[in-house]
PDB file of C-alpha atoms and ligand atoms in Angstrom:
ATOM      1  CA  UNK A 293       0.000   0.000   0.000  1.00 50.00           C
ATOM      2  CA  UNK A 294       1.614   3.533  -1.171  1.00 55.00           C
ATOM      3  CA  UNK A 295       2.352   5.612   1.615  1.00 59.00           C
ATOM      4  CA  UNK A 296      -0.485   8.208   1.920  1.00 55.00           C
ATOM      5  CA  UNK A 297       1.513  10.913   3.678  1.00 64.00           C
ATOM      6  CA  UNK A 298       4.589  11.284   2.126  1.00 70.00           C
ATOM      7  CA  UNK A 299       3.943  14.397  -0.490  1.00 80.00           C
ATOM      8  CA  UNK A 300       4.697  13.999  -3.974  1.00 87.00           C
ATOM      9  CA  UNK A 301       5.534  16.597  -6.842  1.00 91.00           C
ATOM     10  CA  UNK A 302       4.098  14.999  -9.545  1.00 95.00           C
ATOM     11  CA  UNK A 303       3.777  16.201 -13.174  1.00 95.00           C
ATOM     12  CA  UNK A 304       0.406  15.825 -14.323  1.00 96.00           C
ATOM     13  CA  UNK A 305      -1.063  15.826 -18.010  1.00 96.00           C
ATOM     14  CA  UNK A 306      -4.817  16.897 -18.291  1.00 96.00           C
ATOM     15  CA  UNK A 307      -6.863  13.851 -19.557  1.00 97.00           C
ATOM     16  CA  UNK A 308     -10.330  15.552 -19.786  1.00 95.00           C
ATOM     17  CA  UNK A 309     -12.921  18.284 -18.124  1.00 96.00           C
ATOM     18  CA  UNK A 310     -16.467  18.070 -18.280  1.00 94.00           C
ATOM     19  CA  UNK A 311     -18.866  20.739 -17.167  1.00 94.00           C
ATOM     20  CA  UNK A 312     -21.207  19.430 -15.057  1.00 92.00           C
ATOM     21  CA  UNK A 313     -23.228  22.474 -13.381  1.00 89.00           C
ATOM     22  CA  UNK A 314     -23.042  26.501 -14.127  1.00 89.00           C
ATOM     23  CA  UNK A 315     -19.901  27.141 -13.217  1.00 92.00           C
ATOM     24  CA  UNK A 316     -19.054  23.003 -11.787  1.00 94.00           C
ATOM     25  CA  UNK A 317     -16.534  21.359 -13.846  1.00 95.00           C
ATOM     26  CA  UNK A 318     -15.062  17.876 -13.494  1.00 96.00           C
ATOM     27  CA  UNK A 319     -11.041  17.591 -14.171  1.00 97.00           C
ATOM     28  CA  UNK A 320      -9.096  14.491 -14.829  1.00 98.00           C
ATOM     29  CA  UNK A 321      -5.454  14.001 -14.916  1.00 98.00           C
ATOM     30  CA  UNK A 322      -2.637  11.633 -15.485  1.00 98.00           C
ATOM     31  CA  UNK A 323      -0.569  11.483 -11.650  1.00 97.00           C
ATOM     32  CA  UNK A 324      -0.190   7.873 -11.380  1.00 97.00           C
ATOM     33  CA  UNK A 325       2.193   8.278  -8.237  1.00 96.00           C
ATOM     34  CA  UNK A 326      -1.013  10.643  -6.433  1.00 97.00           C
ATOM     35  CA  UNK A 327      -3.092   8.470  -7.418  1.00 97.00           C
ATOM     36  CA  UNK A 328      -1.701   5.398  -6.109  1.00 96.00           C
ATOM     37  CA  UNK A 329      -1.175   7.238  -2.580  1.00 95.00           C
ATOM     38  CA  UNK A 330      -4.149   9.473  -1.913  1.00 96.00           C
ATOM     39  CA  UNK A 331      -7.134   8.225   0.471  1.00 95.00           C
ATOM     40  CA  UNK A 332     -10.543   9.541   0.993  1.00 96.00           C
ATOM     41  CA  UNK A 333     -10.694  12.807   2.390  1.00 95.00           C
ATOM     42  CA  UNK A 334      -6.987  14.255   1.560  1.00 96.00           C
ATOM     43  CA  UNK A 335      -6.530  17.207  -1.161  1.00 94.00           C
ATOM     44  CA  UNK A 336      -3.842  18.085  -3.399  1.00 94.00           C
ATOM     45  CA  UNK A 337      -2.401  21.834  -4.793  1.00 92.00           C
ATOM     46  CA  UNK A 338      -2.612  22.127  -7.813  1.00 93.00           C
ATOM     47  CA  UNK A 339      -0.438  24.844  -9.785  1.00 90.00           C
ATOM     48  CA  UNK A 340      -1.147  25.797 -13.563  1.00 87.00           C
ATOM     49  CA  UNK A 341       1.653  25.992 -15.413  1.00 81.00           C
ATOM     50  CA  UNK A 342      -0.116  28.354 -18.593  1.00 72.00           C
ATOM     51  CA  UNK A 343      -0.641  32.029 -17.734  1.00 66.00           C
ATOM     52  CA  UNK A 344       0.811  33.866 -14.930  1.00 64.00           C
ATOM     53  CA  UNK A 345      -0.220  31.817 -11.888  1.00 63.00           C
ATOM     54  CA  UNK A 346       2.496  30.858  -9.466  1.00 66.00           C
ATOM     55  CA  UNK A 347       0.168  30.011  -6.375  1.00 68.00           C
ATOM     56  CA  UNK A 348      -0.652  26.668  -5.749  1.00 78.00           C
ATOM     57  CA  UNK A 349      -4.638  26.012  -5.608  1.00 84.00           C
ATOM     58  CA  UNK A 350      -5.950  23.292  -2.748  1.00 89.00           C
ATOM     59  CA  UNK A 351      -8.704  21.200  -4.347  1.00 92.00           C
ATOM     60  CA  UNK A 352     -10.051  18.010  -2.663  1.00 93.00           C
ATOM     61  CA  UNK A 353      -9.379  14.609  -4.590  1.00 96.00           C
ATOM     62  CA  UNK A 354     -12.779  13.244  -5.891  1.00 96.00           C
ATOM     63  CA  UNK A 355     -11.473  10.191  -7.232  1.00 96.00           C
ATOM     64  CA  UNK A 356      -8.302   7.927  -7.848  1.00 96.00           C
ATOM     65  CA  UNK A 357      -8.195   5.233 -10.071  1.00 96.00           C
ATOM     66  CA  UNK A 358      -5.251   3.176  -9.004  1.00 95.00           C
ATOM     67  CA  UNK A 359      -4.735   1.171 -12.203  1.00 95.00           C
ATOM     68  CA  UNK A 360      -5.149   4.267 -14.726  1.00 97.00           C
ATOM     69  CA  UNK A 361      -3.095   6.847 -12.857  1.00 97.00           C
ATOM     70  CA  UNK A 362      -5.844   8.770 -12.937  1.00 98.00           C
ATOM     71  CA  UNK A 363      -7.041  11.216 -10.468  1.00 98.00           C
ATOM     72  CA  UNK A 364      -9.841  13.499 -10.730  1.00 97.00           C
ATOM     73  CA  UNK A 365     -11.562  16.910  -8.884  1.00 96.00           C
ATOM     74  CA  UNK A 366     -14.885  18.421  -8.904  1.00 95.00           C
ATOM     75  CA  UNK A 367     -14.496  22.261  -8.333  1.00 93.00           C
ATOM     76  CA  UNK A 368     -16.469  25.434  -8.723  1.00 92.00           C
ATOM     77  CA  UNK A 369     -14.981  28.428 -10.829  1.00 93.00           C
ATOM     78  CA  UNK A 370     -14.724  31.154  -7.645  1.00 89.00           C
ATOM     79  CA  UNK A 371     -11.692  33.368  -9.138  1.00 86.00           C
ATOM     80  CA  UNK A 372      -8.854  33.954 -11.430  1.00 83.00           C
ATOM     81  CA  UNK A 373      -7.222  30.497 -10.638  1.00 84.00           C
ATOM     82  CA  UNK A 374     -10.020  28.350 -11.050  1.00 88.00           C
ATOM     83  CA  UNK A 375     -11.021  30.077 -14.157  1.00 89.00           C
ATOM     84  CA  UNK A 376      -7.823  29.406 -15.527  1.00 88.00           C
ATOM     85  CA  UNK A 377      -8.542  25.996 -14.316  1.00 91.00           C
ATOM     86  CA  UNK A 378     -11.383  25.684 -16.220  1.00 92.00           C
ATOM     87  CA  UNK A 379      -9.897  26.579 -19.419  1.00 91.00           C
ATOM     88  CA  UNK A 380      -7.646  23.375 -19.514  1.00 92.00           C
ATOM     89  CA  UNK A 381      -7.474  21.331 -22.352  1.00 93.00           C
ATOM     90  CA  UNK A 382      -6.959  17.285 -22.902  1.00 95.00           C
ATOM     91  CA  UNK A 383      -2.739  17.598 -23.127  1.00 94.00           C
ATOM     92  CA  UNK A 384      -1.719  20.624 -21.107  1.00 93.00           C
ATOM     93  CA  UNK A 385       0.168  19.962 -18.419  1.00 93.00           C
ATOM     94  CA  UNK A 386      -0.320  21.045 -14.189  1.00 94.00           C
ATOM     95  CA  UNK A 387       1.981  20.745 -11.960  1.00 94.00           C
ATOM     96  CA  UNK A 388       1.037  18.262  -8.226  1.00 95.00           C
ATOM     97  CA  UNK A 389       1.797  18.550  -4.803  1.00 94.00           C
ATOM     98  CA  UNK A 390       0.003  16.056  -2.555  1.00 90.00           C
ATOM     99  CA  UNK A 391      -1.651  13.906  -1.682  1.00 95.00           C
ATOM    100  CA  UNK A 392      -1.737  16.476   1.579  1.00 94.00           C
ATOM    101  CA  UNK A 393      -3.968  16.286   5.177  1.00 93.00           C
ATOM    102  CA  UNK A 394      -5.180  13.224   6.868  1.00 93.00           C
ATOM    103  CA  UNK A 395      -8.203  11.848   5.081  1.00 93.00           C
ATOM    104  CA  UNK A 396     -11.575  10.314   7.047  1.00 95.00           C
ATOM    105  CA  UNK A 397     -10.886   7.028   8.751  1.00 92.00           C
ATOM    106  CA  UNK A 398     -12.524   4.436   6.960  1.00 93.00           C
ATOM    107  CA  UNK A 399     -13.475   2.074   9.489  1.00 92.00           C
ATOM    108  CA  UNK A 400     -17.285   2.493   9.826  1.00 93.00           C
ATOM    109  CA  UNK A 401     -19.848   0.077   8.606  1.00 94.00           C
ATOM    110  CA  UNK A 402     -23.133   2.119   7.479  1.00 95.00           C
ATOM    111  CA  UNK A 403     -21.900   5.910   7.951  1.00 97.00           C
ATOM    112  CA  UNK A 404     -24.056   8.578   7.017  1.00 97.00           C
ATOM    113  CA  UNK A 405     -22.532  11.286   4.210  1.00 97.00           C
ATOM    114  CA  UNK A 406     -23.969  14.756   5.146  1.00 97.00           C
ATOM    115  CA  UNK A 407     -23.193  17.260   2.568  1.00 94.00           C
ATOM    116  CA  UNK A 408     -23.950  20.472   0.632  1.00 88.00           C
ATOM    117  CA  UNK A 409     -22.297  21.960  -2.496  1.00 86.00           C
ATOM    118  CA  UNK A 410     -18.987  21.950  -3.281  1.00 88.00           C
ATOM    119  CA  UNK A 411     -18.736  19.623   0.246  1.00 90.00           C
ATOM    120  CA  UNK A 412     -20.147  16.794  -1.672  1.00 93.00           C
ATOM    121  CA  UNK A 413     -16.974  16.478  -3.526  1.00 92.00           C
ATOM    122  CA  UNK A 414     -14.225  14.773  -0.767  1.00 93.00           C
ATOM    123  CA  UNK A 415     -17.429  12.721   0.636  1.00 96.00           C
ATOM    124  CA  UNK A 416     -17.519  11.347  -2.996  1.00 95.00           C
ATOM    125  CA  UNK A 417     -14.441   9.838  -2.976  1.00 96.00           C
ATOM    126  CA  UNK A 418     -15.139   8.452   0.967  1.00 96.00           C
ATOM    127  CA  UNK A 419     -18.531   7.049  -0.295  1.00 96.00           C
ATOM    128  CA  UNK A 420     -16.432   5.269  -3.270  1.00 95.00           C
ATOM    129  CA  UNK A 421     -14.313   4.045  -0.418  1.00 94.00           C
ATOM    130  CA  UNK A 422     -16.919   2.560   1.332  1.00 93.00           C
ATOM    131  CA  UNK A 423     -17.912   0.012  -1.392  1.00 91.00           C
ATOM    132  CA  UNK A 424     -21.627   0.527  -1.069  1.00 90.00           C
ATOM    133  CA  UNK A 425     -21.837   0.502   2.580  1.00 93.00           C
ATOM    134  CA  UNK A 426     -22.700   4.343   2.862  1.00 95.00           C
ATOM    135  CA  UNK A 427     -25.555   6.276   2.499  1.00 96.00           C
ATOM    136  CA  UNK A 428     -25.944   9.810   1.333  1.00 97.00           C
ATOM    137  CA  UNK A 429     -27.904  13.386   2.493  1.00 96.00           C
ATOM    138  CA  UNK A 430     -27.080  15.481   0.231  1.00 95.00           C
ATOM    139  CA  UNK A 431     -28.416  19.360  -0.005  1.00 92.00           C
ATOM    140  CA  UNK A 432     -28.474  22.582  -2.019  1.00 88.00           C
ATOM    141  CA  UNK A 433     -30.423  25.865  -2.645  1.00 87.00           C
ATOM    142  CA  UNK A 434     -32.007  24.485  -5.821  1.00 85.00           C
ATOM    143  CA  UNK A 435     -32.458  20.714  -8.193  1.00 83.00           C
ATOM    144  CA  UNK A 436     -29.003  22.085 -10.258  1.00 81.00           C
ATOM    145  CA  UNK A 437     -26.886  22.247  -7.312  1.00 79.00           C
ATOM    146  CA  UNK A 438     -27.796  18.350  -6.619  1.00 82.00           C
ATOM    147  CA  UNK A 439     -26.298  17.600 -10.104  1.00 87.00           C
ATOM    148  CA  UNK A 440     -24.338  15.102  -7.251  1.00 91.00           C
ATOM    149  CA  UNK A 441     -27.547  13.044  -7.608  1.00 91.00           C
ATOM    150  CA  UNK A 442     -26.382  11.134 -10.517  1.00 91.00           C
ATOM    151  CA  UNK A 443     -22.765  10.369  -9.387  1.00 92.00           C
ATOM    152  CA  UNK A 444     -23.851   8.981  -6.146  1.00 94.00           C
ATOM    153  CA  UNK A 445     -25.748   7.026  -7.661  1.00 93.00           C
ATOM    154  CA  UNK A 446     -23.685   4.045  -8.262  1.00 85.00           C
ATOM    155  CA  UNK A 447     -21.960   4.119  -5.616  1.00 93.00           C
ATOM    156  CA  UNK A 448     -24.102   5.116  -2.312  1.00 93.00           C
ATOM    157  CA  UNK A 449     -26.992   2.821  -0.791  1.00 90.00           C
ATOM    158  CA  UNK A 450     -29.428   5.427  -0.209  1.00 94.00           C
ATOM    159  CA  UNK A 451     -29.859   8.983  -1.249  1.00 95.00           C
ATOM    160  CA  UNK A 452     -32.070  11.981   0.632  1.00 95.00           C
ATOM    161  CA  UNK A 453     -31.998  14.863  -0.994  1.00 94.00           C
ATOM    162  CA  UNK A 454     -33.467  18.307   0.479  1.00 94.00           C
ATOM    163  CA  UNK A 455     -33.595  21.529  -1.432  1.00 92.00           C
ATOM    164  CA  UNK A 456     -34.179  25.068  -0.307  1.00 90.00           C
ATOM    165  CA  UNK A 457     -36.665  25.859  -3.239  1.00 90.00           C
ATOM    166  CA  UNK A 458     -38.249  22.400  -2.933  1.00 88.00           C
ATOM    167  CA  UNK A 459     -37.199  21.802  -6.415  1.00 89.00           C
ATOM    168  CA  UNK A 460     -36.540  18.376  -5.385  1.00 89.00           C
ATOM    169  CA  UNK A 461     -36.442  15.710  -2.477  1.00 90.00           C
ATOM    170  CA  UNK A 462     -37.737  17.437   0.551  1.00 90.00           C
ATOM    171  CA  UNK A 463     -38.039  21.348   1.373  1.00 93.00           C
ATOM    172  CA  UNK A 464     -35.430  23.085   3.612  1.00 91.00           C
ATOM    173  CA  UNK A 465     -31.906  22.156   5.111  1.00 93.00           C
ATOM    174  CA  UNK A 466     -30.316  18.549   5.509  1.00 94.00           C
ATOM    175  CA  UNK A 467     -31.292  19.242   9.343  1.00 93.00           C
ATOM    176  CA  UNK A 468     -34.951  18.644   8.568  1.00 92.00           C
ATOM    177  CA  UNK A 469     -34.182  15.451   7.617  1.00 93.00           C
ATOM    178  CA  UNK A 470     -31.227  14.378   9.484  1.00 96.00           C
ATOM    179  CA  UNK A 471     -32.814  13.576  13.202  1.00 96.00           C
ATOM    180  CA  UNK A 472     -35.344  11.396  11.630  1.00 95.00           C
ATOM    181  CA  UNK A 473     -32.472   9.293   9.363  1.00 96.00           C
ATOM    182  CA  UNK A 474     -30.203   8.975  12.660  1.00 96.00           C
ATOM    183  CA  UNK A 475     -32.839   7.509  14.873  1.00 94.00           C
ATOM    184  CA  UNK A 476     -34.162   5.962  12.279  1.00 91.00           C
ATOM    185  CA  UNK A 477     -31.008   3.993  10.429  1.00 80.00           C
ATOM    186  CA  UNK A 478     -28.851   2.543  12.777  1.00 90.00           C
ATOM    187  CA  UNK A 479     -25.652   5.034  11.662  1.00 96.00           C
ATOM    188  CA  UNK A 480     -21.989   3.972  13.150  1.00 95.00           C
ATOM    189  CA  UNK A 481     -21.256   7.798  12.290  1.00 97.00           C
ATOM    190  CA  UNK A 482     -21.988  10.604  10.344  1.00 97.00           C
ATOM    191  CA  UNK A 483     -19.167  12.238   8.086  1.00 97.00           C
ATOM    192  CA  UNK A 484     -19.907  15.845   6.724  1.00 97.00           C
ATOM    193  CA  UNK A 485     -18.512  18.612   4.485  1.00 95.00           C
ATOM    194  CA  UNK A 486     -19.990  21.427   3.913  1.00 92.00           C
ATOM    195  CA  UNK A 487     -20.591  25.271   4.894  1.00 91.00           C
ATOM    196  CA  UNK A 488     -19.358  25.795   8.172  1.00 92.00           C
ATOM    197  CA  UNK A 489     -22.730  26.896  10.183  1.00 93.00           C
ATOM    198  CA  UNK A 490     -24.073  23.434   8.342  1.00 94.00           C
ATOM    199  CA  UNK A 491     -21.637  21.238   9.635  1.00 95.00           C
ATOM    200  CA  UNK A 492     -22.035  22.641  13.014  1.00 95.00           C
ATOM    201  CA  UNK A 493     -25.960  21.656  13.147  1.00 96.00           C
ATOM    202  CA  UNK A 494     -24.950  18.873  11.644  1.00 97.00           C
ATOM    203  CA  UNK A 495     -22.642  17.749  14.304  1.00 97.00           C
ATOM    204  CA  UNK A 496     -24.885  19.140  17.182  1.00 96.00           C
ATOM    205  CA  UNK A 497     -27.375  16.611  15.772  1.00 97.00           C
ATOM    206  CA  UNK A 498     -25.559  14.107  15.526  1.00 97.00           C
ATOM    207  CA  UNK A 499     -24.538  14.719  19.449  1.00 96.00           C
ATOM    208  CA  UNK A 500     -27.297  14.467  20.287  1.00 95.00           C
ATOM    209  CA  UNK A 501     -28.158  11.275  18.889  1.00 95.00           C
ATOM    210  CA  UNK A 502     -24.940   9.735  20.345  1.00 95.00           C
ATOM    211  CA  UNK A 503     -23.515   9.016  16.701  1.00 96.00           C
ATOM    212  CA  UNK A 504     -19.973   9.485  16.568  1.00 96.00           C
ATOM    213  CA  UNK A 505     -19.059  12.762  13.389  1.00 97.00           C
ATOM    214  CA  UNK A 506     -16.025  13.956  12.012  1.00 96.00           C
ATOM    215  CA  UNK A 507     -16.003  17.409   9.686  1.00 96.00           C
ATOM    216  CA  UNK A 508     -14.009  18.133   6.744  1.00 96.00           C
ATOM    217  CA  UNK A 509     -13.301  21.803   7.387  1.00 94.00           C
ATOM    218  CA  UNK A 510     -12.555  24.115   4.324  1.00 88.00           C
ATOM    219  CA  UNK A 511     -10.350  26.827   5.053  1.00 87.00           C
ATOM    220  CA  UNK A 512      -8.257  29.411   2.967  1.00 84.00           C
ATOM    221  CA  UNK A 513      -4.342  28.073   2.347  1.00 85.00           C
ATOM    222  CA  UNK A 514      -1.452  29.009   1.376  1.00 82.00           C
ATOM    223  CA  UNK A 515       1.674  26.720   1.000  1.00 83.00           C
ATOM    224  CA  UNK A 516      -0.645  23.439   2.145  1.00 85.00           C
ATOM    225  CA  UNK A 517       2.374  21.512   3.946  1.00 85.00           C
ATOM    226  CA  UNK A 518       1.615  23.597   7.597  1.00 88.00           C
ATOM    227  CA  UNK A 519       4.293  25.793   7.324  1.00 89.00           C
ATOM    228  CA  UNK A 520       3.072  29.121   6.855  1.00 89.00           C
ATOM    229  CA  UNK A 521      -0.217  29.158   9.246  1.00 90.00           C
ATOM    230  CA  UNK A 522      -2.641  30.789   7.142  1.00 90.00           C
ATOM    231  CA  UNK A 523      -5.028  27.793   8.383  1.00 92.00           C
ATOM    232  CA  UNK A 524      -4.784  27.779  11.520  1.00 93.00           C
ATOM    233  CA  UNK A 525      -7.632  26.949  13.911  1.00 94.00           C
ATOM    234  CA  UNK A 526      -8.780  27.234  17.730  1.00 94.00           C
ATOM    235  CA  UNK A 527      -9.423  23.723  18.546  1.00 94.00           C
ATOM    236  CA  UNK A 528     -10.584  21.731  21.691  1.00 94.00           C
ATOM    237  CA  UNK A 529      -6.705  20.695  22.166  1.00 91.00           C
ATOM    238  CA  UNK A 530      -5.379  24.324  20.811  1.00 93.00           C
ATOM    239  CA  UNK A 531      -4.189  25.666  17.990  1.00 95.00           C
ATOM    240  CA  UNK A 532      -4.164  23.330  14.583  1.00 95.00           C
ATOM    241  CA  UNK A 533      -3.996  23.581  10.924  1.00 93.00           C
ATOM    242  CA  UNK A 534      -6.284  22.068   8.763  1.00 94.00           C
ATOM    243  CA  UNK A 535      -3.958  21.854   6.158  1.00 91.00           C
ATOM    244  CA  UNK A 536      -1.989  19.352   8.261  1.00 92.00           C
ATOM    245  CA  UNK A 537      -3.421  18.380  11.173  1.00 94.00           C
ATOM    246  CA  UNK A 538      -6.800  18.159   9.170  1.00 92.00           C
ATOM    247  CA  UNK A 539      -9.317  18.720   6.993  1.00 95.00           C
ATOM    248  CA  UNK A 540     -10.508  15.664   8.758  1.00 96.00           C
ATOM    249  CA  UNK A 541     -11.485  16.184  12.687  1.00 97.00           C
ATOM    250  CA  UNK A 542     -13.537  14.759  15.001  1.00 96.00           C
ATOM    251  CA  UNK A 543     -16.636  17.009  15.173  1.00 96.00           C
ATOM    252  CA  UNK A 544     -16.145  17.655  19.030  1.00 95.00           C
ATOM    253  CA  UNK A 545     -12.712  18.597  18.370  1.00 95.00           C
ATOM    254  CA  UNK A 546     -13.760  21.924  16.575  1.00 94.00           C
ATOM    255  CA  UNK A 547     -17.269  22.503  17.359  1.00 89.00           C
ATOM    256  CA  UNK A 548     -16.942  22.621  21.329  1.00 83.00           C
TER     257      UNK A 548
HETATM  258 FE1  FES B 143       0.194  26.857   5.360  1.00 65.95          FE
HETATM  259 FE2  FES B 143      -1.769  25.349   6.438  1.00 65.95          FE
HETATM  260  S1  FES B 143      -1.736  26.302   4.540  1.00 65.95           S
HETATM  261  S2  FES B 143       0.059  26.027   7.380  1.00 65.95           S
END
């Protein structure tokens, strides 16, 4: 088994992107040495090498496929960076530094995802990892944001789905739904990414219900390796940084 936290610089050539919602696009490259050593959970800076961008960009790993070399991210276009990303073509070349942070721990046997947006995107690579055995509640303001639908599909157990409009599954946050699923489903844990104040009612929830939840925290980074501090958080045991330490914490670790 590849070691998951040694970091790797890793040329990378673009194999494809794909929009899949305004703005959403889906980005595969060639980093067989990444792909072979990232887990569920863990992220990776990216760094174009067209244009005039010398900052590396952290984006979570949605997928690795071990045998192709492949890896893959889902990301939204936010800025100058990721629309530069998005104008990446089959052939061009980015530059790899990861696979970086500590990834979810894998050891549950019917977690619950809890997710909205962009916070769908590491869970989709844990829900790969868990072969079937995890089931999704996924949310967003409107039936386009849960373009996530489709790609869980094959490989979650169950899918809820609330939307703020009502456009689809049920009406409001994944908190109307959530106490009913947890005393309902016999959860080992609940795993969540997502906006911060979501993940905290998330994780008070869960509390509450006695089922154990770790938090993929998304926080603004600079050189990724936890060097430079720009991530650092107040924690339950002190200061940490989620580039490092993280993105993966147990819930009461950060919401106390
Ligand atoms: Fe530099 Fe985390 S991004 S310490």
């Amino acid at each position: 088994m590849p070691d998951s936290t040694q970091k790797l610089l890793e040329d990378a050539k673009v194999k494809g992107q794909q929009r899949l919602a305004e703005g959403v696009y889906y980005l595969a490259v060639h980093a067989p040495k990444i792909a072979a050593a990232a887990r569920p959970g863990q992220f990776v800076d990216i760094r174009i090498l067209t244009g005039a961008f010398i900052l590396r960009r952290p984006v979570g790993v949605v997928a690795a496929d071990r045998e192709n070399g492949i890896v893959a991210f889902i990301y939204r276009v936010i800025g100058r960076g990721t629309r530069a990303m998005a104008k990446l073509k089959a052939g061009d070349t980015v530059n790899l530094l990861g696979p970086l942070g500590n990834g979810f721990s894998m050891e549950h046997k019917h977690p619950l995802i809890v997710g909205g947006g962009m916070g769908l995107s590491p869970l989709f690579f844990y829900a790969a990892g868990m072969k079937g055995k995890a089931d999704v509640l996924m949310g967003g303001r409107s039936e386009e944001e849960v373009f996530w639908r489709s790609l869980f599909a094959g490989i979650a157990k169950n899918i809820h789905i609330t939307t703020d409009d009502g456009s689809v599954g049920t009406k409001g946050f994944v908190t109307e739904l959530l106490p009913k699923l947890l005393s309902e489903g016999s959860y080992d844990a609940v795993v969540v990414c997502g906006p911060d104040p979501m993940m905290k009612a998330v994780a008070a929830i869960a509390k509450e219900k006695g089922t154990p939840c770790q938090v993929s925290l998304e926080r603004r980074m600079g050189c990724g390796l936890g060097a430079c501090l720009s991530c650092s958080i107040d924690t339950a045991h002190g200061r940490r940084k989620v580039c490092k330490d993280g993105p993966v914490f147990p819930a009461e670790e950060v919401f106390f």
